Coordinates of C-alpha atoms in Angstrom, one line a residue:
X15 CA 12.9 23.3 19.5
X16 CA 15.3 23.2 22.9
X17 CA 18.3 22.3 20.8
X18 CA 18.0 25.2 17.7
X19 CA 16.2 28.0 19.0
X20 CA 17.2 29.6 15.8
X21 CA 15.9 27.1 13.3
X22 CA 12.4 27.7 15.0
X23 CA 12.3 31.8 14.4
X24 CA 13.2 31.0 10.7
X25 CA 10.3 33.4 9.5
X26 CA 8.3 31.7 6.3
X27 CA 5.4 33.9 5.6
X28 CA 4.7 37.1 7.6
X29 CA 4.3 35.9 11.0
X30 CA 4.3 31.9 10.5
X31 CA 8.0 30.9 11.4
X32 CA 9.2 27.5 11.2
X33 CA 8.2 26.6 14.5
X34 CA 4.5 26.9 13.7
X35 CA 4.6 25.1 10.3
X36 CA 6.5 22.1 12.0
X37 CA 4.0 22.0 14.7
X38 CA 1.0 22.5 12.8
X39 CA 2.7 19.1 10.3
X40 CA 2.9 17.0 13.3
X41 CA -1.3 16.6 12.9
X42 CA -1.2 15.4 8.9
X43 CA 1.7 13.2 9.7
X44 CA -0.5 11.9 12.5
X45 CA -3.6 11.7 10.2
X46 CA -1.5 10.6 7.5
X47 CA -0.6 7.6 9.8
X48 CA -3.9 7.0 11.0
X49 CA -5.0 6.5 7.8
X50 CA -2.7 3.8 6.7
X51 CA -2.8 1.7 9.6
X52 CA -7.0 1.9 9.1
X53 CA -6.4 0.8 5.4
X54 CA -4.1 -1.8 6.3
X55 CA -6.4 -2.7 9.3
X56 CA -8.9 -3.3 7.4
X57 CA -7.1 -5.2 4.6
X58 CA -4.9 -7.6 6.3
X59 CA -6.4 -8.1 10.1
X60 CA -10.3 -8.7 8.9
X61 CA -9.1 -11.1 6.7
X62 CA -6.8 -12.9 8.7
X63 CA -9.8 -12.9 11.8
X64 CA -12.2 -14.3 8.8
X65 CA -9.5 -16.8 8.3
X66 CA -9.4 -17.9 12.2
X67 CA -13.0 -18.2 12.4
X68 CA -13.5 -20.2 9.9
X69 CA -10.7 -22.2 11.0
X70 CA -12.4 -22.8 14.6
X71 CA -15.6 -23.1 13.1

């Protein structure tokens, strides 16, 4: 927002400018992310931590 001040005042809908919509996306990117490293938590690193039990075991 420091480098284009103008970019940011771009008005989209009444009083919601750019700057708002960009800020409020940075939460469902985050969630977004969240969400796949959870999926591929859960996929890959349980199986690979049943593996090396059962291994040691």
């Amino acid at each position: 927002a420091a480098y284009a001040p103008g970019l940011f005042k771009i008005q989209i809908l009444g009083r919601i400018n750019f700057g708002y919509l960009f800020a409020l996306s940075q939460f469902f990117v985050s969630w977004g992310l969240a969400m796949y490293y959870a999926h591929v938590a859960n996929k890959d690193f349980d199986r690979l931590t049943r593996e090396l039990v059962n291994e040691l075991q």
